[in-house]
Short mmCIF file of C-alpha atoms and ligand atoms in Angstrom, two decimals:
data_model
loop_
_atom_site.label_atom_id
_atom_site.label_comp_id
_atom_site.label_asym_id
_atom_site.label_seq_id
_atom_site.Cartn_x
_atom_site.Cartn_y
_atom_site.Cartn_z
CA MET A 1 100.26 58.09 140.33
CA ILE A 2 99.77 61.52 138.80
CA ASP A 3 102.72 63.92 138.75
CA ILE A 4 100.78 67.12 139.38
CA GLN A 5 103.72 69.48 139.22
CA LYS A 6 104.67 68.16 135.82
CA ILE A 7 101.07 68.42 134.63
CA ARG A 8 100.79 72.00 135.88
CA GLU A 9 103.81 72.94 133.81
CA ASP A 10 101.90 71.85 130.71
CA PHE A 11 99.30 74.58 131.36
CA PRO A 12 101.02 77.98 130.99
CA ILE A 13 97.99 79.92 132.26
CA LEU A 14 98.31 78.33 135.70
CA GLN A 15 101.50 80.34 136.22
CA ARG A 16 99.74 83.66 135.90
CA LYS A 17 98.67 86.00 138.64
CA VAL A 18 95.40 87.85 139.04
CA TYR A 19 95.23 90.90 141.30
CA GLY A 20 98.84 90.09 142.18
CA LYS A 21 97.83 86.67 143.58
CA PRO A 22 98.64 83.29 142.08
CA LEU A 23 95.67 82.09 140.07
CA VAL A 24 93.64 79.34 141.74
CA TYR A 25 91.44 78.12 138.94
CA LEU A 26 88.41 76.26 140.28
CA ASP A 27 85.97 76.85 137.43
CA ASN A 28 86.69 73.74 135.40
CA ALA A 29 83.05 72.79 134.95
CA ALA A 30 82.59 76.02 132.98
CA THR A 31 85.69 75.42 130.90
CA THR A 32 89.08 73.83 131.42
CA GLN A 33 92.47 75.37 130.72
CA LYS A 34 94.46 74.12 127.75
CA PRO A 35 97.78 72.30 127.76
CA ARG A 36 100.56 73.54 125.50
CA VAL A 37 100.12 70.61 123.06
CA VAL A 38 96.58 71.73 122.31
CA VAL A 39 97.43 75.38 121.69
CA ASP A 40 100.53 74.46 119.69
CA SER A 41 98.48 72.14 117.53
CA ILE A 42 96.23 75.04 116.50
CA THR A 43 99.14 77.31 115.55
CA GLU A 44 101.03 74.56 113.75
CA GLU A 45 98.07 73.48 111.69
CA TYR A 46 97.25 77.03 110.60
CA TYR A 47 100.90 77.73 109.80
CA SER A 48 101.71 74.56 107.93
CA VAL A 49 98.68 72.56 106.84
CA ASN A 50 95.63 74.76 106.56
CA ALA A 51 93.26 73.81 103.72
CA ASN A 52 89.59 72.94 103.52
CA VAL A 53 88.82 69.28 104.16
CA HIS A 54 87.08 66.62 102.04
CA ARG A 55 87.06 68.87 98.99
CA GLY A 56 90.48 69.25 97.48
CA VAL A 57 92.69 67.02 95.41
CA HIS A 58 95.73 68.98 96.51
CA PHE A 59 98.31 67.95 99.07
CA LEU A 60 97.31 70.29 101.88
CA SER A 61 93.64 69.45 101.63
CA GLN A 62 94.41 65.76 101.83
CA GLN A 63 96.67 66.29 104.81
CA ALA A 64 94.06 68.41 106.58
CA THR A 65 91.44 65.76 105.83
CA GLU A 66 93.65 63.04 107.26
CA LEU A 67 94.13 65.03 110.46
CA HIS A 68 90.42 65.76 110.75
CA GLU A 69 89.34 62.18 110.11
CA GLY A 70 92.14 60.94 112.35
CA SER A 71 90.60 63.01 115.13
CA ARG A 72 87.31 61.24 114.59
CA LYS A 73 89.14 57.95 115.20
CA THR A 74 90.68 59.36 118.38
CA VAL A 75 87.21 60.29 119.63
CA ARG A 76 85.84 56.86 118.65
CA ASP A 77 88.61 55.16 120.62
CA PHE A 78 88.24 57.51 123.59
CA ILE A 79 84.60 56.57 124.12
CA ASN A 80 84.92 53.09 122.59
CA ALA A 81 82.34 53.63 119.87
CA GLN A 82 82.00 50.86 117.31
CA SER A 83 82.58 53.02 114.25
CA THR A 84 83.64 56.52 113.20
CA ASN A 85 80.24 56.71 111.50
CA GLU A 86 78.84 57.15 114.99
CA ILE A 87 80.94 60.24 115.78
CA ILE A 88 79.32 63.48 114.63
CA PHE A 89 81.32 66.66 115.14
CA THR A 90 79.28 69.60 116.40
CA ARG A 91 80.04 72.93 118.10
CA GLY A 92 79.52 71.52 121.58
CA THR A 93 77.16 69.68 123.89
CA THR A 94 74.46 72.27 123.32
CA GLU A 95 74.51 71.83 119.56
CA SER A 96 74.69 68.05 119.92
CA ILE A 97 71.49 68.01 122.00
CA ASN A 98 69.76 70.46 119.66
CA LEU A 99 70.74 68.30 116.70
CA LEU A 100 69.21 65.24 118.28
CA ALA A 101 66.10 67.05 119.51
CA PHE A 102 65.49 68.32 116.00
CA SER A 103 66.27 65.16 114.03
CA PHE A 104 64.77 62.67 116.46
CA GLY A 105 61.77 64.94 116.87
CA GLU A 106 61.20 65.19 113.12
CA GLU A 107 61.25 61.42 112.69
CA PHE A 108 59.76 59.99 115.84
CA ILE A 109 57.71 62.53 117.81
CA LYS A 110 53.95 62.88 117.39
CA PRO A 111 51.50 65.01 119.41
CA GLY A 112 51.11 63.57 122.91
CA ASP A 113 54.42 61.67 122.86
CA GLU A 114 56.55 62.00 125.97
CA ILE A 115 60.18 62.88 126.57
CA MET A 116 61.73 62.37 129.97
CA ILE A 117 64.41 64.56 131.51
CA SER A 118 65.42 65.03 135.16
CA ALA A 119 65.13 67.88 137.64
CA MET A 120 68.91 68.39 137.63
CA GLU A 121 69.38 69.20 133.94
CA HIS A 122 71.40 72.03 132.46
CA HIS A 123 69.33 74.40 130.30
CA SER A 124 70.97 72.78 127.26
CA ASN A 125 69.14 69.58 128.10
CA ILE A 126 65.83 71.30 128.82
CA VAL A 127 65.23 74.03 126.26
CA PRO A 128 65.81 71.96 123.07
CA TRP A 129 63.15 69.54 124.34
CA GLN A 130 60.79 72.40 125.13
CA LEU A 131 61.28 73.74 121.61
CA LEU A 132 60.55 70.29 120.24
CA SER A 133 57.51 69.99 122.49
CA SER A 134 56.03 73.22 121.23
CA ARG A 135 56.83 72.28 117.63
CA LYS A 136 55.38 68.79 117.82
CA GLY A 137 52.96 68.91 120.73
CA ALA A 138 55.07 66.56 122.84
CA VAL A 139 54.97 66.40 126.63
CA LEU A 140 58.03 66.86 128.86
CA LYS A 141 58.12 64.69 131.97
CA ILE A 142 60.48 65.51 134.80
CA ILE A 143 62.15 62.81 136.91
CA PRO A 144 62.29 64.11 140.50
CA ILE A 145 65.43 64.09 142.67
CA SER A 146 66.06 63.65 146.39
CA ASP A 147 67.33 66.39 148.71
CA GLN A 148 70.79 64.81 148.42
CA GLY A 149 70.64 65.35 144.68
CA GLU A 150 70.00 61.82 143.46
CA ILE A 151 67.52 60.65 140.84
CA LEU A 152 64.52 58.98 142.49
CA MET A 153 64.71 55.69 140.64
CA ASP A 154 61.26 54.45 141.72
CA GLU A 155 59.68 57.64 140.44
CA TYR A 156 61.67 57.32 137.23
CA GLN A 157 60.28 53.83 136.60
CA LYS A 158 56.75 55.04 137.26
CA LEU A 159 56.97 57.78 134.63
CA PHE A 160 57.16 55.38 131.68
CA THR A 161 54.02 55.08 129.57
CA ASP A 162 53.45 53.71 126.09
CA ARG A 163 53.93 57.29 124.85
CA THR A 164 57.50 57.61 126.22
CA LYS A 165 59.81 58.11 123.25
CA LEU A 166 63.15 59.24 124.70
CA VAL A 167 64.98 59.68 128.01
CA SER A 168 67.55 62.49 128.06
CA ILE A 169 69.53 62.87 131.23
CA THR A 170 72.80 64.25 132.47
CA HIS A 171 75.56 61.76 133.22
CA VAL A 172 77.13 64.06 135.84
CA SER A 173 75.38 67.14 137.26
CA ASN A 174 77.24 70.43 136.73
CA VAL A 175 75.79 71.81 139.98
CA LEU A 176 75.45 68.89 142.39
CA GLY A 177 78.31 66.78 141.08
CA THR A 178 76.04 63.73 141.19
CA ILE A 179 77.22 60.86 139.01
CA ASN A 180 73.93 59.36 137.93
CA PRO A 181 73.45 55.57 137.85
CA VAL A 182 73.28 55.70 134.08
CA ARG A 183 73.65 52.00 133.42
CA GLU A 184 70.58 51.29 135.46
CA ILE A 185 68.77 54.25 133.91
CA ILE A 186 69.56 52.94 130.43
CA ASN A 187 68.59 49.35 131.30
CA ILE A 188 65.22 50.47 132.57
CA ALA A 189 64.58 52.62 129.49
CA HIS A 190 65.58 49.77 127.19
CA GLN A 191 63.15 47.44 128.95
CA HIS A 192 60.51 49.85 127.64
CA ASP A 193 62.18 50.02 124.21
CA VAL A 194 63.03 53.66 124.81
CA PRO A 195 66.41 55.09 123.71
CA VAL A 196 68.56 57.24 126.00
CA LEU A 197 70.64 60.35 125.38
CA LEU A 198 73.25 61.14 128.00
CA ASP A 199 74.52 64.69 128.43
CA GLY A 200 78.17 63.87 129.07
CA ALA A 201 79.51 67.43 129.29
CA GLN A 202 80.60 66.97 132.91
CA ALA A 203 81.45 63.29 132.71
CA ILE A 204 83.90 63.00 129.82
CA PRO A 205 86.74 64.96 131.51
CA HIS A 206 86.49 63.03 134.76
CA ILE A 207 85.41 59.41 134.37
CA LYS A 208 85.80 56.58 131.92
CA VAL A 209 82.97 56.57 129.40
CA ASP A 210 82.51 53.45 127.29
CA VAL A 211 79.44 53.90 125.13
CA GLN A 212 79.25 50.20 124.22
CA GLU A 213 79.49 49.06 127.79
CA LEU A 214 76.82 51.59 128.79
CA ASP A 215 74.76 50.54 125.78
CA VAL A 216 73.77 54.20 125.51
CA ASP A 217 72.01 55.26 122.33
CA PHE A 218 73.26 58.85 122.14
CA TYR A 219 76.00 60.70 124.04
CA ALA A 220 76.80 64.43 123.86
CA PHE A 221 79.90 66.27 125.06
CA SER A 222 82.14 69.32 124.53
CA SER A 223 85.84 69.56 123.75
CA HIS A 224 86.45 72.66 125.85
CA LYS A 225 85.53 70.90 129.08
CA VAL A 226 88.10 68.18 128.46
CA TYR A 227 91.14 70.44 127.90
CA GLY A 228 90.43 70.91 124.19
CA PRO A 229 89.52 74.03 122.21
CA THR A 230 86.16 75.80 122.29
CA GLY A 231 83.68 75.40 119.47
CA ILE A 232 83.96 71.62 119.06
CA GLY A 233 81.68 68.95 120.39
CA VAL A 234 80.50 65.46 119.69
CA LEU A 235 77.23 63.70 119.30
CA TYR A 236 77.74 59.96 119.50
CA GLY A 237 74.84 57.92 118.20
CA LYS A 238 74.39 54.23 117.55
CA GLU A 239 74.55 53.74 113.82
CA LYS A 240 71.17 52.03 113.71
CA TRP A 241 69.61 55.20 115.13
CA LEU A 242 71.60 57.73 113.12
CA GLU A 243 70.69 55.91 109.91
CA LYS A 244 67.03 56.55 110.64
CA LEU A 245 67.32 60.25 111.49
CA PRO A 246 66.94 63.09 108.98
CA PRO A 247 69.65 65.77 108.65
CA TYR A 248 69.73 68.70 111.05
CA GLN A 249 71.10 71.44 108.81
CA GLY A 250 71.45 71.67 105.05
CA GLY A 251 74.46 72.83 103.09
CA GLY A 252 77.77 71.63 101.71
CA GLU A 253 79.30 68.36 102.98
CA MET A 254 76.02 66.73 103.98
CA ILE A 255 74.77 66.05 100.44
CA GLN A 256 75.35 63.31 97.90
CA SER A 257 73.76 65.09 94.97
CA VAL A 258 71.69 68.23 94.54
CA THR A 259 69.32 69.26 91.81
CA PHE A 260 66.68 71.95 92.15
CA GLU A 261 64.12 69.18 92.30
CA LYS A 262 65.74 66.83 94.79
CA THR A 263 68.69 66.41 97.12
CA THR A 264 70.07 63.12 98.34
CA PHE A 265 72.10 63.02 101.51
CA ASN A 266 75.64 61.94 102.26
CA GLU A 267 76.44 58.87 104.31
CA LEU A 268 77.18 58.89 108.02
CA PRO A 269 78.54 60.85 109.74
CA PHE A 270 78.64 63.59 107.08
CA LYS A 271 74.85 63.65 106.75
CA PHE A 272 74.86 65.63 110.02
CA GLU A 273 77.85 67.87 109.33
CA ALA A 274 76.75 70.68 107.02
CA GLY A 275 79.37 73.27 106.08
CA THR A 276 83.12 73.52 106.61
CA PRO A 277 83.93 71.93 109.94
CA ASP A 278 86.40 73.40 112.42
CA TYR A 279 89.07 70.96 111.22
CA VAL A 280 91.86 72.80 113.05
CA GLY A 281 89.82 72.53 116.20
CA THR A 282 89.17 68.82 115.79
CA THR A 283 92.91 68.13 115.47
CA ALA A 284 93.55 70.09 118.67
CA PHE A 285 90.65 68.30 120.35
CA ALA A 286 92.24 64.95 119.51
CA LYS A 287 95.49 66.22 121.03
CA ALA A 288 93.57 67.01 124.23
CA LEU A 289 92.07 63.52 124.32
CA ASP A 290 95.52 62.01 123.70
CA TYR A 291 96.84 64.13 126.54
CA VAL A 292 94.15 62.82 128.90
CA SER A 293 94.70 59.24 127.71
CA ALA A 294 98.45 59.49 128.26
CA ILE A 295 97.84 60.37 131.91
CA GLY A 296 95.01 57.83 132.06
CA ILE A 297 91.35 58.68 132.70
CA GLU A 298 91.22 56.15 135.56
CA ALA A 299 94.20 57.81 137.24
CA ILE A 300 92.56 61.21 136.76
CA ALA A 301 89.28 59.91 138.19
CA GLN A 302 91.07 58.50 141.22
CA TYR A 303 93.05 61.70 141.83
CA GLU A 304 90.03 63.96 141.43
CA HIS A 305 87.97 61.72 143.70
CA GLU A 306 90.52 62.10 146.50
CA LEU A 307 90.68 65.84 145.90
CA THR A 308 86.88 66.12 145.99
CA GLN A 309 86.72 64.24 149.27
CA TYR A 310 89.45 66.40 150.73
CA ALA A 311 87.73 69.60 149.54
CA THR A 312 84.37 68.46 150.92
CA ARG A 313 85.87 67.63 154.31
CA GLN A 314 87.72 70.93 154.54
CA LEU A 315 84.77 73.03 153.37
CA LYS A 316 82.49 71.38 155.91
CA GLN A 317 84.74 72.70 158.70
CA ILE A 318 83.61 76.22 157.84
CA GLU A 319 80.85 77.41 160.13
CA GLY A 320 77.55 77.98 158.33
CA LEU A 321 78.69 76.38 155.06
CA ARG A 322 76.06 74.23 153.38
CA ILE A 323 76.90 71.93 150.48
CA TYR A 324 74.28 71.34 147.79
CA GLY A 325 74.61 67.86 146.36
CA GLU A 326 75.60 65.02 148.64
CA ALA A 327 75.07 62.05 146.39
CA ALA A 328 76.85 58.83 147.31
CA ASP A 329 78.54 58.84 143.92
CA LYS A 330 79.83 62.33 143.28
CA GLY A 331 82.32 64.11 141.02
CA GLY A 332 84.33 67.27 141.55
CA ALA A 333 81.69 69.99 141.24
CA ILE A 334 81.03 71.33 144.73
CA SER A 335 78.21 73.83 145.19
CA PHE A 336 77.80 75.68 148.45
CA LEU A 337 76.48 78.70 150.31
CA VAL A 338 77.75 80.20 153.55
CA GLY A 339 75.35 81.70 156.12
CA ASP A 340 73.32 84.39 154.43
CA ILE A 341 76.15 85.68 152.26
CA HIS A 342 74.97 86.12 148.68
CA HIS A 343 76.72 83.77 146.26
CA PHE A 344 77.66 86.67 144.03
CA ASP A 345 79.34 88.57 146.89
CA LEU A 346 81.25 85.50 147.99
CA GLY A 347 82.39 84.75 144.44
CA THR A 348 83.46 88.35 143.83
CA LEU A 349 85.49 88.50 147.03
CA LEU A 350 87.10 85.13 146.29
CA ASP A 351 88.03 86.48 142.87
CA ARG A 352 89.93 89.32 144.57
CA LEU A 353 91.99 86.67 146.29
CA GLY A 354 92.87 85.13 142.94
CA ILE A 355 90.36 82.29 143.28
CA ALA A 356 88.18 81.65 140.22
CA VAL A 357 84.84 80.01 141.07
CA ARG A 358 81.46 80.28 139.42
CA THR A 359 78.40 81.79 141.07
CA GLY A 360 74.73 81.91 140.16
CA HIS A 361 72.27 79.38 138.82
CA HIS A 362 74.83 77.57 136.62
CA CYS A 363 72.32 77.37 133.75
CA ALA A 364 70.12 75.12 135.88
CA GLN A 365 67.31 77.40 137.06
CA PRO A 366 64.73 74.62 137.55
CA LEU A 367 67.23 72.85 139.81
CA MET A 368 67.68 76.05 141.82
CA GLN A 369 63.90 76.21 142.23
CA ARG A 370 63.91 72.59 143.41
CA LEU A 371 66.60 73.46 145.97
CA GLY A 372 64.76 76.63 146.99
CA ILE A 373 67.70 78.95 146.30
CA THR A 374 68.69 81.49 143.65
CA GLY A 375 72.21 80.25 143.14
CA THR A 376 75.34 78.82 144.69
CA VAL A 377 79.07 79.29 144.68
CA ARG A 378 80.60 76.40 142.79
CA ALA A 379 84.16 75.16 142.97
CA SER A 380 84.82 72.64 140.22
CA LEU A 381 88.00 70.63 139.99
CA GLY A 382 90.27 69.65 137.14
CA LEU A 383 93.22 67.33 136.85
CA TYR A 384 95.75 70.08 137.66
CA ASN A 385 94.19 71.24 140.94
CA THR A 386 95.95 70.56 144.22
CA LYS A 387 95.22 70.22 147.92
CA GLU A 388 97.14 73.47 148.43
CA GLU A 389 94.63 75.23 146.18
CA ILE A 390 91.76 73.77 148.20
CA ASP A 391 93.44 75.13 151.34
CA ILE A 392 93.66 78.57 149.72
CA LEU A 393 89.94 78.37 148.85
CA VAL A 394 89.00 77.35 152.39
CA ALA A 395 91.19 80.07 153.94
CA GLY A 396 89.67 82.58 151.52
CA ILE A 397 86.11 81.69 152.47
CA GLN A 398 87.01 81.83 156.14
CA ARG A 399 88.54 85.28 155.71
CA ILE A 400 85.44 86.55 153.90
CA THR A 401 82.98 85.07 156.40
CA ASN A 402 84.90 86.74 159.22
CA MET A 403 84.50 90.05 157.39
CA PHE A 404 80.74 89.51 157.28
N1 C6P X 1 78.01 73.97 131.70
C1 C6P X 1 78.90 75.25 133.57
O1 C6P X 1 79.54 76.19 134.05
P1 C6P X 1 78.39 73.76 126.08
O2 C6P X 1 78.19 75.18 126.51
O3 C6P X 1 77.54 73.42 124.89
O4 C6P X 1 79.81 73.39 125.92
O5 C6P X 1 77.89 72.85 127.30
C2 C6P X 1 76.61 72.98 127.81
C3 C6P X 1 76.40 72.11 128.99
C4 C6P X 1 75.54 71.03 128.87
N2 C6P X 1 75.36 70.18 129.87
C5 C6P X 1 75.99 70.31 131.05
C6 C6P X 1 75.76 69.31 132.13
C7 C6P X 1 76.85 71.39 131.24
O6 C6P X 1 77.47 71.52 132.41
C8 C6P X 1 77.05 72.32 130.20
C9 C6P X 1 77.92 73.52 130.39
C10 C6P X 1 78.91 75.05 132.07
O7 C6P X 1 78.27 74.47 134.26
C11 C6P X 1 78.64 76.33 131.35
S1 C6P X 1 76.99 76.91 131.55
#
């Protein structure tokens, strides 16, 4: 059982008011709020440890390195990777996907090769593949989805050819909330000897992710969506794959030796981590993962599932409200429109009531085209949200629709 009141006390920002109203923060898919332990970790490290990592013989540098590499172990344990060599720190999901698109593309993609993504992807899992396609002459194939917002598995199977080189798909949709059947998706791809990247930005904060159990080849996610600081992310990759891929960026850290004639590269994971990393951020990120683990990701998943079902039921009572994304397996991102009220107007008026939601295309314009709309209002839940907050949202929408 989750003690929500106690959890809420860990997040100072939840006590604040906006426009004189208590903040109801329902924009967790964009970014989550941070518990005190995470923010304190940043201040403490800057005040008492700060030194560049991996480089110094001195005490502080060694301590900072231990914290930074300790965080890598925390991440490894959180997703049950086999080795810390498989955990590459990046700036976020976006950079993780760009890293893979570049490195995988350099090594494995030839003109005419095919990369498969789905119709529900975030721009971060579309544009890097388009850039790769134009660089290498590859072809992007799009897996269609149903009106409920589910991958059409039969169509997916049919898209494989002997030119398919990679499947890159979101684990959980940031718009529809759909939790994709990723195990099945991975199994099918592996039957064709094709590796899979999962965009886990919206999965990691909400459901248990075990990369070994999934047998996923690559997994990308961001710290800031799982109660950690901004500017940190992870690319998980199976060691056998990462060994084969060339570096993404050049600079300090990623080299073994440099002469003007030739550079040899560092071992994993440093081969992919050019430059000074955000070592203060990685420590705070580990604190966020520890925080989530202490509550228990299964308990969080269960609580958020109940909250999502409650929110969906209550929202559906509102006349003229249409929900986009009604997959059987669904997480806590709820997209909707009401009557002919523009999503931006609804979001702006909700904001005046102290309710933070996101409006617009949510960085998924092709999905909006598929749905035949320009945008939605999206309420997205986090572990500190309550039924009372859902009631405030529903009452707010009702008040606004009456005005219209
Ligand atoms: N989606 C949202 O409001 P970054 O910005 O790199 O941390 O994450 C990008 C990203 C990638 N994939 C998915 C599925 C995502 O949802 C996001 C971020 C936010 O929906 C901000 S656009």
